[in-house]
Coordinates of C-alpha atoms in Angstrom, one line a residue:
M1 CA -11.9 -49.7 -29.1
R2 CA -11.6 -45.9 -29.8
V3 CA -14.2 -43.2 -30.2
L4 CA -14.0 -40.1 -32.5
G5 CA -16.1 -37.0 -32.1
T6 CA -17.0 -34.3 -34.6
A7 CA -17.1 -30.7 -33.7
G8 CA -17.6 -27.5 -35.7
H9 CA -19.9 -24.7 -36.8
V10 CA -23.4 -25.4 -38.0
D11 CA -23.7 -26.4 -41.7
H12 CA -20.0 -26.9 -42.1
G13 CA -20.7 -30.5 -43.2
K14 CA -20.1 -32.7 -40.1
S15 CA -22.9 -35.1 -40.8
S16 CA -22.2 -35.2 -44.5
L17 CA -18.6 -36.0 -43.7
V18 CA -19.6 -38.8 -41.4
R19 CA -21.9 -40.2 -44.1
A20 CA -19.1 -40.1 -46.7
L21 CA -16.6 -41.7 -44.3
T22 CA -18.9 -44.5 -43.0
G23 CA -22.0 -44.8 -45.2
I24 CA -24.1 -44.3 -42.1
D25 CA -26.5 -41.4 -41.7
P26 CA -26.1 -40.1 -38.1
D27 CA -29.2 -37.8 -38.3
R28 CA -31.8 -40.1 -36.9
L29 CA -34.6 -37.7 -36.0
K30 CA -37.3 -36.7 -38.5
E31 CA -36.8 -33.0 -37.6
E32 CA -33.0 -33.3 -38.3
K33 CA -33.7 -34.7 -41.8
A34 CA -36.4 -32.1 -42.5
R35 CA -34.1 -29.2 -41.4
G36 CA -30.9 -30.6 -42.7
M37 CA -29.3 -29.9 -39.3
T38 CA -28.2 -32.1 -36.4
I39 CA -30.2 -31.4 -33.3
D40 CA -29.2 -34.3 -31.0
L41 CA -26.3 -36.7 -30.9
G42 CA -25.8 -39.1 -33.8
F43 CA -23.7 -42.2 -33.9
A44 CA -21.8 -44.2 -36.5
W45 CA -18.6 -46.2 -36.9
I46 CA -15.8 -46.3 -39.3
D47 CA -13.2 -48.9 -40.4
L48 CA -9.8 -47.3 -40.2
P49 CA -6.6 -48.9 -41.7
S50 CA -4.4 -50.2 -38.9
Q51 CA -0.6 -50.6 -38.9
D52 CA -0.8 -54.2 -40.2
G53 CA -3.1 -53.3 -43.0
A54 CA -6.3 -54.7 -41.4
A55 CA -9.3 -52.6 -40.7
E56 CA -9.8 -51.3 -37.1
T57 CA -13.3 -50.1 -36.2
A58 CA -13.8 -46.8 -34.3
G59 CA -17.0 -45.2 -33.1
I60 CA -18.0 -41.7 -34.2
V61 CA -20.2 -39.3 -32.2
D62 CA -21.6 -36.6 -34.4
V63 CA -22.6 -33.6 -32.4
P64 CA -24.7 -30.6 -33.3
G65 CA -23.0 -27.3 -34.2
H66 CA -25.8 -24.8 -34.0
I67 CA -25.6 -22.5 -30.9
D68 CA -29.1 -23.5 -29.8
F69 CA -28.0 -27.1 -29.5
I70 CA -24.6 -26.6 -27.9
K71 CA -25.8 -28.4 -24.7
N72 CA -26.4 -31.6 -26.7
M73 CA -22.9 -31.2 -28.2
L74 CA -21.5 -31.2 -24.6
A75 CA -23.3 -34.4 -23.8
G76 CA -21.5 -36.2 -26.6
V77 CA -18.0 -34.8 -26.6
G78 CA -17.0 -36.3 -23.2
G79 CA -15.1 -39.6 -23.3
I80 CA -13.9 -39.3 -26.9
D81 CA -10.3 -40.2 -27.9
A82 CA -9.9 -37.9 -30.8
A83 CA -11.8 -35.0 -32.4
I84 CA -12.5 -34.2 -36.0
L85 CA -12.8 -30.4 -36.1
V86 CA -14.9 -29.7 -39.2
I87 CA -14.4 -26.3 -40.9
A88 CA -15.9 -25.5 -44.2
A89 CA -13.3 -24.2 -46.7
D90 CA -15.7 -21.7 -48.3
E91 CA -16.6 -20.0 -44.9
G92 CA -13.5 -20.6 -42.7
V93 CA -13.5 -20.1 -39.0
M94 CA -16.9 -19.2 -37.5
P95 CA -18.3 -18.5 -34.0
Q96 CA -19.2 -22.0 -33.1
T97 CA -15.9 -23.2 -34.5
R98 CA -14.2 -21.1 -31.8
E99 CA -16.6 -22.3 -29.1
H100 CA -16.3 -26.0 -30.0
L101 CA -12.5 -25.6 -30.1
A102 CA -12.5 -24.0 -26.7
I103 CA -14.6 -26.9 -25.4
L104 CA -12.2 -29.5 -26.9
D105 CA -9.3 -27.6 -25.4
L106 CA -10.9 -27.4 -21.9
L107 CA -11.8 -31.1 -22.0
A108 CA -8.2 -31.9 -23.0
V109 CA -9.3 -34.2 -25.8
P110 CA -6.1 -36.2 -26.4
T111 CA -5.7 -35.5 -30.1
A112 CA -7.5 -34.1 -33.2
A113 CA -7.5 -33.6 -36.9
V114 CA -9.0 -30.8 -38.8
A115 CA -11.2 -31.7 -41.8
L116 CA -11.3 -28.8 -44.2
T117 CA -14.6 -29.6 -45.9
K118 CA -16.4 -28.5 -49.1
I119 CA -13.2 -28.0 -51.1
D120 CA -15.2 -28.8 -54.2
L121 CA -16.7 -25.3 -53.8
I122 CA -13.3 -23.7 -53.9
D123 CA -11.8 -22.7 -57.3
D124 CA -8.9 -20.6 -56.0
P125 CA -6.0 -22.6 -54.5
E126 CA -4.7 -19.5 -52.8
W127 CA -8.0 -19.2 -50.9
L128 CA -7.6 -22.7 -49.6
D129 CA -4.0 -21.8 -48.5
L130 CA -5.3 -18.7 -46.6
V131 CA -8.0 -20.7 -44.8
T132 CA -5.4 -23.4 -43.8
L133 CA -3.1 -20.7 -42.3
D134 CA -6.1 -19.2 -40.5
V135 CA -7.0 -22.5 -39.0
A136 CA -3.4 -23.2 -37.9
E137 CA -3.3 -19.8 -36.3
L138 CA -6.6 -20.6 -34.5
L139 CA -5.2 -23.9 -33.1
A140 CA -2.0 -22.2 -31.9
G141 CA -1.9 -21.8 -28.1
T142 CA -4.5 -24.5 -27.5
H143 CA -4.2 -28.2 -26.5
L144 CA -4.7 -29.1 -30.2
A145 CA -1.9 -26.9 -31.6
G146 CA -0.2 -28.5 -34.6
A147 CA -3.1 -30.8 -35.4
P148 CA -3.0 -32.0 -39.0
I149 CA -5.3 -30.2 -41.5
V150 CA -6.7 -32.4 -44.2
P151 CA -8.7 -30.9 -47.1
V152 CA -11.7 -33.1 -48.1
S153 CA -14.9 -33.2 -50.0
A154 CA -17.9 -35.3 -49.0
V155 CA -19.3 -34.8 -52.5
T156 CA -16.4 -35.9 -54.6
G157 CA -14.6 -38.1 -52.1
A158 CA -11.4 -36.1 -52.4
G159 CA -9.1 -36.4 -49.4
L160 CA -11.3 -39.0 -47.5
D161 CA -8.7 -41.7 -47.7
D162 CA -6.0 -39.3 -46.5
L163 CA -8.3 -38.3 -43.5
K164 CA -8.9 -42.0 -42.7
H165 CA -5.1 -42.7 -42.6
M166 CA -4.5 -39.6 -40.5
L167 CA -7.1 -40.6 -38.0
A168 CA -5.7 -44.1 -37.8
T169 CA -2.2 -42.7 -37.2
L170 CA -3.5 -40.4 -34.4
L171 CA -5.4 -43.2 -32.7
A172 CA -2.5 -45.6 -32.9
G173 CA -0.3 -43.1 -31.0
L174 CA -2.6 -42.9 -28.0
P175 CA -2.0 -45.0 -24.8
A176 CA -4.5 -47.7 -24.0
R177 CA -7.7 -46.7 -22.2
R178 CA -7.3 -47.1 -18.5
D179 CA -9.1 -50.0 -16.8
R180 CA -9.5 -49.4 -13.1
G181 CA -11.9 -52.3 -12.7
R182 CA -14.7 -49.9 -11.9
P183 CA -16.8 -49.6 -15.1
R184 CA -19.2 -46.7 -15.6
L185 CA -21.2 -45.6 -18.6
P186 CA -22.7 -42.1 -18.7
I187 CA -26.0 -42.5 -20.6
D188 CA -26.4 -40.3 -23.6
R189 CA -29.3 -42.0 -25.2
I190 CA -32.3 -43.9 -23.9
F191 CA -34.9 -45.8 -25.9
T192 CA -37.0 -48.9 -26.2
L193 CA -36.8 -51.7 -28.8
S194 CA -39.7 -54.0 -29.4
G195 CA -38.9 -57.4 -27.9
F196 CA -36.0 -56.1 -25.9
G197 CA -37.2 -53.3 -23.7
T198 CA -34.9 -50.6 -22.3
V199 CA -31.7 -49.8 -24.2
V200 CA -29.2 -47.2 -23.2
T201 CA -26.0 -46.0 -25.0
G202 CA -22.8 -44.3 -24.0
T203 CA -19.0 -44.5 -23.9
L204 CA -17.7 -47.1 -21.4
L205 CA -15.1 -45.8 -19.0
D206 CA -12.7 -47.3 -16.5
G207 CA -13.6 -51.0 -16.8
E208 CA -15.6 -53.8 -18.5
F209 CA -19.2 -54.8 -18.6
A210 CA -20.3 -58.4 -19.4
V211 CA -23.6 -59.9 -20.3
G212 CA -25.4 -61.0 -17.1
D213 CA -23.7 -58.4 -14.9
A214 CA -25.8 -56.9 -12.1
V215 CA -25.7 -53.1 -12.4
E216 CA -27.2 -50.1 -10.8
I217 CA -28.2 -46.9 -12.5
L218 CA -27.1 -43.8 -10.5
P219 CA -27.9 -41.5 -8.9
A220 CA -31.3 -43.1 -8.2
R221 CA -29.7 -46.5 -7.6
H222 CA -32.2 -48.5 -9.8
A223 CA -31.1 -52.1 -9.8
A224 CA -30.9 -53.8 -13.2
R225 CA -29.1 -56.5 -15.1
I226 CA -27.4 -56.5 -18.5
R227 CA -29.3 -58.7 -20.9
T228 CA -27.3 -58.0 -24.0
L229 CA -24.5 -55.8 -25.2
Q230 CA -23.8 -54.3 -28.7
T231 CA -20.9 -52.4 -30.1
H232 CA -21.6 -50.9 -33.6
R233 CA -24.7 -53.2 -33.9
R234 CA -22.7 -56.3 -33.2
Q235 CA -23.5 -58.5 -30.3
V236 CA -20.7 -58.8 -27.8
T237 CA -20.3 -60.7 -24.5
T238 CA -18.0 -58.1 -23.0
G239 CA -17.7 -54.3 -23.4
R240 CA -14.2 -52.9 -23.4
P241 CA -13.0 -49.6 -21.9
G242 CA -13.4 -46.8 -24.3
S243 CA -16.0 -48.5 -26.5
R244 CA -19.3 -47.1 -27.7
L245 CA -21.8 -49.5 -26.1
A246 CA -25.5 -50.2 -26.3
I247 CA -26.8 -52.0 -23.2
N248 CA -30.1 -53.8 -23.1
L249 CA -31.2 -53.6 -19.4
T250 CA -33.8 -55.7 -17.6
G251 CA -35.4 -54.5 -14.3
V252 CA -35.7 -50.8 -15.2
S253 CA -38.0 -48.8 -17.5
T254 CA -37.1 -45.9 -19.7
D255 CA -39.2 -43.5 -17.7
E256 CA -37.0 -44.1 -14.7
L257 CA -33.9 -43.0 -16.5
R258 CA -32.6 -39.7 -17.8
R259 CA -29.6 -38.6 -19.9
G260 CA -26.6 -38.2 -17.7
D261 CA -27.4 -41.1 -15.4
V262 CA -24.5 -43.6 -15.0
V263 CA -24.6 -47.4 -15.3
A264 CA -22.1 -49.0 -12.9
H265 CA -21.5 -52.1 -10.9
P266 CA -23.3 -52.0 -7.5
D267 CA -21.5 -50.3 -4.7
T268 CA -18.6 -49.0 -6.8
L269 CA -19.6 -45.3 -7.2
A270 CA -21.5 -42.9 -5.0
P271 CA -23.6 -39.9 -6.1
T272 CA -22.4 -36.5 -4.7
L273 CA -23.8 -33.0 -4.3
L274 CA -20.4 -31.4 -3.8
L275 CA -17.3 -31.4 -6.0
D276 CA -13.9 -29.9 -5.5
A277 CA -12.3 -28.8 -8.7
R278 CA -9.6 -26.8 -10.5
F279 CA -11.2 -24.4 -13.0
R280 CA -9.9 -22.3 -15.9
V281 CA -11.9 -19.4 -17.2
L282 CA -11.8 -18.8 -21.0
A283 CA -9.5 -16.0 -22.0
D284 CA -12.2 -14.4 -24.0
A285 CA -14.9 -14.7 -21.3
P286 CA -16.7 -11.4 -21.0
R287 CA -16.3 -11.2 -17.2
P288 CA -14.6 -13.0 -14.2
L289 CA -16.3 -16.0 -12.6
K290 CA -17.8 -14.7 -9.3
H291 CA -18.2 -16.5 -6.0
N292 CA -21.7 -18.1 -5.6
Q293 CA -22.4 -17.6 -9.3
T294 CA -25.1 -19.9 -10.7
V295 CA -23.8 -22.1 -13.5
D296 CA -24.7 -25.1 -15.6
L297 CA -22.3 -28.0 -15.1
F298 CA -21.7 -30.4 -18.0
V299 CA -19.8 -33.6 -17.0
G300 CA -20.1 -37.0 -18.6
A301 CA -23.4 -36.8 -20.3
A302 CA -25.1 -34.9 -17.5
E303 CA -26.2 -31.2 -17.3
I304 CA -26.8 -30.1 -13.7
S305 CA -27.4 -26.6 -12.3
A306 CA -24.9 -25.6 -9.7
V307 CA -23.5 -22.8 -7.6
A308 CA -19.8 -22.1 -8.0
R309 CA -18.1 -21.4 -4.7
V310 CA -14.7 -19.7 -5.5
L311 CA -12.0 -20.8 -3.0
G312 CA -9.0 -18.7 -2.1
A313 CA -10.0 -15.7 -4.1
E314 CA -13.0 -13.4 -4.7
T315 CA -13.2 -14.2 -8.4
I316 CA -11.4 -16.0 -11.2
A317 CA -10.4 -13.7 -14.0
P318 CA -10.6 -14.5 -17.7
G319 CA -7.7 -16.6 -18.7
A320 CA -6.9 -17.5 -15.1
E321 CA -7.2 -20.7 -13.1
G322 CA -8.5 -21.2 -9.6
W323 CA -10.2 -23.5 -7.1
L324 CA -13.9 -24.2 -7.0
Q325 CA -16.3 -26.1 -4.8
L326 CA -19.4 -26.8 -6.8
R327 CA -22.7 -27.2 -4.9
L328 CA -25.0 -29.2 -7.2
A329 CA -28.8 -28.9 -7.5
R330 CA -29.1 -32.7 -7.9
P331 CA -26.6 -35.5 -7.4
A332 CA -23.9 -36.2 -10.0
V333 CA -21.8 -39.4 -10.5
V334 CA -18.2 -38.6 -11.3
A335 CA -14.7 -39.7 -10.5
A336 CA -11.5 -37.9 -9.7
G337 CA -9.9 -36.7 -13.0
D338 CA -13.1 -36.2 -14.9
R339 CA -13.2 -33.1 -17.1
F340 CA -16.1 -30.8 -17.1
I341 CA -17.5 -27.6 -18.6
L342 CA -19.3 -24.7 -16.9
R343 CA -21.7 -22.5 -18.9
Q344 CA -23.6 -19.4 -18.0
P345 CA -27.3 -20.2 -18.1
S346 CA -28.5 -16.8 -19.4
P347 CA -27.4 -15.5 -21.8
S348 CA -26.0 -18.9 -22.7
L349 CA -22.3 -19.0 -23.1
T350 CA -19.3 -21.2 -22.2
L351 CA -17.4 -19.8 -19.1
G352 CA -14.6 -22.4 -19.0
G353 CA -13.7 -25.9 -17.9
G354 CA -11.8 -27.8 -15.3
V355 CA -11.0 -31.1 -13.7
V356 CA -12.6 -32.9 -10.7
L357 CA -10.1 -33.1 -7.9
S358 CA -12.4 -34.7 -5.3
P359 CA -15.7 -36.2 -6.2
A360 CA -16.8 -36.5 -2.6
P361 CA -15.3 -33.8 -0.3
Q362 CA -16.0 -34.2 3.3
R363 CA -17.8 -30.9 3.8
R364 CA -18.2 -27.4 2.5
W365 CA -14.8 -25.7 2.9
R366 CA -14.3 -22.3 4.4
R367 CA -13.3 -20.2 1.4
F368 CA -9.9 -19.1 2.7
D369 CA -9.1 -22.2 4.7
A370 CA -5.3 -22.7 4.3
Q371 CA -5.4 -26.5 4.9
A372 CA -8.2 -27.0 2.4
L373 CA -6.4 -24.9 -0.2
A374 CA -3.2 -26.9 0.4
R375 CA -5.1 -30.1 0.0
L376 CA -6.5 -28.9 -3.4
A377 CA -3.0 -28.0 -4.6
T378 CA -1.8 -31.5 -3.6
L379 CA -4.7 -33.1 -5.5
A380 CA -4.1 -31.0 -8.5
H381 CA -0.5 -32.2 -8.8
G382 CA -1.1 -35.9 -8.7
Q383 CA -4.4 -36.7 -6.9
P384 CA -3.4 -38.9 -3.9
D385 CA -6.3 -41.3 -4.4
E386 CA -5.1 -42.0 -7.9
I387 CA -1.5 -42.5 -6.7
L388 CA -2.7 -44.8 -3.9
L389 CA -4.8 -46.8 -6.4
Q390 CA -1.7 -47.2 -8.7
A391 CA 0.2 -48.5 -5.6
L392 CA -2.7 -50.9 -4.9
D393 CA -2.7 -52.0 -8.5
R394 CA 1.0 -52.9 -8.1
Q395 CA 0.6 -54.6 -4.8
R396 CA -2.7 -56.1 -5.7
L397 CA -3.6 -57.6 -2.3
T398 CA -2.1 -56.0 0.8
T399 CA -2.8 -54.5 4.2
P400 CA -3.5 -50.7 4.8
R401 CA -0.1 -50.4 6.5
Q402 CA 1.7 -52.0 3.6
L403 CA -0.2 -49.9 1.0
I404 CA 0.5 -46.6 2.7
A405 CA 4.2 -47.6 3.2
G406 CA 4.5 -48.5 -0.5
A407 CA 2.9 -45.4 -2.0
D408 CA 4.8 -42.4 -3.1
L409 CA 3.0 -40.2 -0.6
D410 CA 3.5 -38.9 2.9
A411 CA 1.7 -41.0 5.5
A412 CA -0.9 -38.3 6.3
A413 CA -1.9 -37.8 2.6
A414 CA -2.0 -41.5 2.0
A415 CA -4.2 -42.1 5.0
T416 CA -6.6 -39.4 3.8
A417 CA -6.5 -40.8 0.2
L418 CA -7.4 -44.3 1.6
V419 CA -10.5 -42.8 3.3
D420 CA -11.5 -41.2 0.0
L421 CA -11.0 -44.5 -1.8
R422 CA -13.2 -46.3 0.7
R423 CA -15.9 -43.7 0.3
Q424 CA -15.7 -44.0 -3.5
H425 CA -15.9 -47.9 -3.3
A426 CA -12.7 -47.9 -5.4
L427 CA -11.3 -51.0 -3.7
V428 CA -12.4 -54.2 -2.0
E429 CA -11.7 -54.4 1.8
I430 CA -11.8 -57.7 3.6
G431 CA -12.0 -57.4 7.3
V432 CA -11.4 -54.3 9.4
G433 CA -8.6 -52.5 11.1
D434 CA -4.8 -53.1 10.6
D435 CA -5.4 -56.7 9.7
A436 CA -7.8 -56.0 6.9
L437 CA -6.9 -57.0 3.4
L438 CA -7.2 -54.4 0.6
V439 CA -7.7 -55.7 -2.9
S440 CA -7.6 -53.7 -6.1
L441 CA -10.8 -54.0 -8.2
N442 CA -8.9 -55.5 -11.1
T443 CA -7.4 -58.1 -8.8
W444 CA -10.8 -58.8 -7.2
R445 CA -12.3 -59.3 -10.6
Q446 CA -9.6 -61.8 -11.4
I447 CA -10.4 -63.6 -8.2
V448 CA -14.1 -63.6 -8.7
E449 CA -13.9 -64.7 -12.3
G450 CA -11.0 -67.0 -11.9
L451 CA -11.4 -69.1 -8.8
P452 CA -15.1 -70.1 -9.4
A453 CA -14.1 -71.0 -12.9
R454 CA -11.4 -73.3 -11.6
V455 CA -13.9 -74.8 -9.2
A456 CA -16.4 -75.3 -12.0
D457 CA -13.7 -77.1 -14.0
Y458 CA -13.1 -79.4 -11.0
H459 CA -16.8 -80.1 -10.8
R460 CA -16.9 -81.1 -14.4
Q461 CA -13.9 -83.4 -14.0
F462 CA -15.0 -84.9 -10.7
A463 CA -18.8 -84.5 -10.8
L464 CA -19.3 -86.8 -7.7
R465 CA -16.8 -85.1 -5.4
R466 CA -18.1 -82.6 -2.9
G467 CA -15.6 -79.9 -4.1
L468 CA -12.1 -78.7 -4.8
P469 CA -9.8 -79.4 -1.8
R470 CA -8.9 -76.2 0.0
S471 CA -5.2 -76.8 -0.5
E472 CA -5.7 -77.2 -4.2
A473 CA -8.0 -74.2 -4.3
R474 CA -5.2 -72.1 -2.7
A475 CA -2.6 -73.4 -5.2
R476 CA -4.9 -72.5 -8.2
L477 CA -5.6 -69.0 -6.8
Q478 CA -1.8 -68.5 -6.4
L479 CA -1.5 -69.4 -10.1
L480 CA -4.1 -66.7 -10.9
L481 CA -2.1 -64.1 -8.9
P482 CA 1.6 -64.6 -9.7
G483 CA 3.8 -62.6 -7.4
V484 CA 1.1 -62.1 -4.8
D485 CA 2.0 -63.4 -1.3
L486 CA -0.8 -65.8 -0.4
P487 CA -0.3 -67.5 2.9
V488 CA -3.0 -69.8 4.3
R489 CA -4.4 -67.0 6.5
T490 CA -4.7 -64.6 3.6
F491 CA -6.3 -67.3 1.4
N492 CA -8.8 -68.2 4.1
S493 CA -9.8 -64.5 4.4
V494 CA -10.3 -64.2 0.6
L495 CA -12.3 -67.5 0.5
D496 CA -14.5 -66.3 3.4
E497 CA -15.2 -63.1 1.5
L498 CA -16.1 -65.0 -1.7
A499 CA -18.4 -67.2 0.3
R500 CA -20.0 -64.1 2.0
R501 CA -20.7 -62.5 -1.3
G502 CA -22.2 -65.7 -2.7
H503 CA -19.5 -66.6 -5.3
L504 CA -18.5 -69.9 -3.6
R505 CA -19.3 -72.2 -0.6
A506 CA -16.5 -73.6 1.5
D507 CA -16.1 -75.9 4.5
D508 CA -13.1 -77.4 6.3
T509 CA -12.3 -79.8 3.5
G510 CA -13.3 -78.2 0.2
V511 CA -14.6 -75.4 -2.0
R512 CA -17.7 -75.7 -4.3
L513 CA -20.0 -73.5 -6.3
P514 CA -23.1 -72.4 -4.4
D515 CA -25.6 -74.3 -6.5
F516 CA -23.5 -77.5 -6.9
T517 CA -24.7 -80.8 -5.6
P518 CA -22.9 -84.1 -6.5
T519 CA -25.4 -86.1 -8.5
P520 CA -24.8 -89.5 -10.0
T521 CA -26.0 -90.3 -13.5
S522 CA -28.9 -92.7 -14.0
A523 CA -26.5 -95.5 -14.9
Q524 CA -24.4 -94.8 -11.7
Q525 CA -27.5 -94.6 -9.6
A526 CA -28.5 -98.1 -10.9
R527 CA -25.2 -99.5 -9.7
I528 CA -25.6 -97.8 -6.4
D529 CA -29.0 -99.4 -5.9
R530 CA -27.5 -102.8 -6.6
L531 CA -24.8 -102.3 -4.1
L532 CA -27.1 -101.0 -1.4
A533 CA -29.4 -104.0 -2.0
A534 CA -26.4 -106.3 -1.3
F535 CA -25.6 -104.4 1.9
A536 CA -29.2 -104.6 3.0
A537 CA -29.2 -108.4 2.5
A538 CA -26.3 -108.7 5.0
P539 CA -26.2 -105.5 7.0
Y540 CA -23.5 -106.7 9.5
A541 CA -21.4 -108.7 7.0
P542 CA -21.8 -106.8 3.7
P543 CA -19.4 -106.9 0.7
I544 CA -15.9 -105.8 1.5
Q545 CA -14.4 -102.9 -0.5
Q546 CA -13.0 -105.0 -3.3
D547 CA -16.4 -106.7 -3.8
A548 CA -18.3 -103.4 -3.5
L549 CA -16.1 -102.0 -6.3
Q550 CA -16.9 -104.9 -8.5
I551 CA -20.6 -104.3 -8.0
L552 CA -20.1 -100.7 -8.9
G553 CA -18.4 -101.6 -12.2
G554 CA -14.9 -100.7 -10.8
D555 CA -16.0 -97.0 -10.4
A556 CA -13.8 -95.9 -7.5
E557 CA -15.1 -92.3 -7.8
L558 CA -18.6 -93.7 -7.2
L559 CA -17.5 -95.5 -4.1
E560 CA -15.8 -92.4 -2.7
F561 CA -19.0 -90.5 -3.4
L562 CA -21.0 -92.8 -1.2
I563 CA -18.4 -92.5 1.5
D564 CA -18.2 -88.7 1.2
Q565 CA -22.0 -88.4 1.3
G566 CA -22.1 -90.5 4.5
V567 CA -24.1 -93.4 2.9
L568 CA -21.2 -95.8 3.6
V569 CA -18.6 -95.8 6.4
R570 CA -15.1 -97.1 5.6
L571 CA -13.5 -99.0 8.5
G572 CA -10.2 -100.8 8.9
G573 CA -9.4 -104.0 7.0
D574 CA -11.3 -103.0 3.8
V575 CA -14.6 -103.2 5.8
L576 CA -17.5 -101.1 4.6
L577 CA -20.9 -100.6 6.4
R578 CA -23.9 -98.6 5.7
R579 CA -23.8 -95.7 8.2
A580 CA -27.2 -96.7 9.7
D581 CA -25.8 -100.3 10.2
F582 CA -22.6 -99.0 11.8
E583 CA -24.5 -96.7 14.1
A584 CA -26.8 -99.6 15.1
M585 CA -23.8 -101.7 16.0
V586 CA -22.2 -98.9 18.0
A587 CA -25.6 -98.4 19.9
G588 CA -25.9 -102.1 20.5
I589 CA -22.3 -102.5 21.8
T590 CA -22.7 -99.4 24.0
A591 CA -26.0 -100.8 25.5
H592 CA -24.3 -104.1 26.2
L593 CA -21.4 -102.3 28.0
R594 CA -23.7 -100.3 30.2
I595 CA -25.3 -103.5 31.4
H596 CA -22.3 -105.9 31.6
G597 CA -19.4 -103.5 31.9
A598 CA -17.2 -105.2 29.3
V599 CA -17.5 -106.9 25.9
T600 CA -15.2 -109.2 24.0
L601 CA -14.7 -109.4 20.3
A602 CA -16.3 -112.8 20.2
E603 CA -19.4 -111.4 22.0
V604 CA -19.7 -108.7 19.5
R605 CA -19.4 -111.2 16.7
D606 CA -22.2 -113.4 18.2
L607 CA -24.3 -110.3 19.2
F608 CA -24.6 -109.3 15.5
Q609 CA -24.2 -112.7 13.8
T610 CA -21.2 -111.3 11.9
S611 CA -17.6 -112.4 11.4
R612 CA -14.5 -111.6 13.5
K613 CA -13.3 -109.2 10.7
Y614 CA -16.4 -107.0 11.0
A615 CA -16.6 -107.1 14.8
Q616 CA -12.9 -106.1 15.1
A617 CA -13.3 -103.2 12.6
V618 CA -16.3 -101.8 14.5
L619 CA -14.5 -102.1 17.9
E620 CA -11.4 -100.4 16.6
A621 CA -13.5 -97.6 15.2
M622 CA -15.2 -97.1 18.6
D623 CA -11.7 -97.0 20.2
A624 CA -10.6 -94.3 17.7
Q625 CA -13.8 -92.3 18.5
R626 CA -13.0 -92.6 22.2
I627 CA -16.2 -94.4 23.0
T628 CA -14.4 -97.5 24.3
R629 CA -10.9 -98.5 25.4
R630 CA -9.3 -101.9 25.4
E631 CA -8.4 -103.7 28.6
G632 CA -6.8 -107.0 27.9
D633 CA -9.1 -109.0 25.5
A634 CA -12.1 -106.9 26.4
R635 CA -13.5 -103.4 25.8
V636 CA -15.0 -101.1 28.4
L637 CA -16.7 -97.7 28.1
R638 CA -14.4 -94.7 28.5

């Protein structure tokens, strides 16, 4: 699933173009319709031709172009795969065109196309050629240099098919959205629907959400649950990385949320008040960025006031790059690698943009601390936590020592990165110390989704068995994780963690779902009642196994269920007894031995008015349990 974003000067036809491409009006506010100008974010979707000729749906975020609403534009442009830079052919490049292009460049939007709109107003072909050259010159030197320029008209429809094919080609050339198993959705809209309650929307990053997932809304850590999911007004059970998603939440109200909050799985992200970053000041900025300058931070869908601490220099000059530590007025929820924009609050203008290097630095750095500056340089050229995560994704389930040894990092940097990943809840850790197991979030999700599903299948197939045998559970988990070393000790640790988190229950013999109880059907229960009635009629000489099976209609599973539940005890020689009757015989024989010192098989037979077969089976069971021992033809207490 891909997301497109519009950008461009006010009244250059962004919303009209979206309507012409999609048939959807992205202007949803009354004031927008009255003024003919986009104030807040609008959303639509488009069917683009794919390589095989089928339609592929992409989301569109339509952002406002007027300078007064540039902050709303910043809330929508994060997380898009490609931009449509809209420039009206009759006016050409305008001030907000330049500012929007600067923002797209700073955010390193992967690709873009230029829609040269309103060509129906141009009579002179040479004018169109001049505007096209002007636009190409504007793009030169930016991240979007060489972007295709497509003349279009939302009024006549000219060029729209060409634009659709161009967008499809651009999106097809992009790599797949990354899935780190740590989904997060920066909220850009919040509203209530009658009969549903709270709904939030945004672009899903770094993982998948599913209906029924427990989530928390950060930074306030409001607990909630996903009731339903929609993509482009279609109900889905799972939201994919990079998709535009509407989430219907239970357990939280709209007045508890704000734009810029982040929906995430519990305990996978942590709010922060400090960010380490690399920052580039726009070349046409009017002045350098000064140390301790107050700025507005735009990251994800959030706008947060901050103080920019310049590290390693007194200022960062226009066109130059440098290191920053941002001290935030309220908590943000970000990840390493996130792009951001800084703006000057008053007069309002864009200062530049950068990338988050560390979302949770350990402390405020001294400005000219050589070690801190060296660490930032290392982070800027690869981000050790990302490198370590990639190594964990390869190894999938390993120990800290093995992970550090297998990563393309020196030991000290890897150890520091592991501390960062633990602080970010970017992995699952089972146990402590050198013997701990580290599991990537993707692998843990496979385990959490896969093994309980296999156990559930076993319950459906063998509804009367207590659970999946441990040895078989290990074999099935090994099939889920091909190439992963899964010795018994490792499997036991994983199983204990699943049980601790409530996904499964396990004992020495088997594994079962937490809410599973073996339960006979009504027909099976009727056969059980008939069998137990036969046992009650002759408690010390009941039906042997073959006869019991006949009473149960030949249902061997039902007989094993009664034995597994402890209702019946299986002894040698096909002898079955109700547990209470067996315990009564053991107690009676033990009492006899305490008085007389010894007991023979014949005495046991006469004591309980049973046969030699049953008496012998009980005495052999008592020998095996080390209650008695045989001396000649008699038994004595051990």
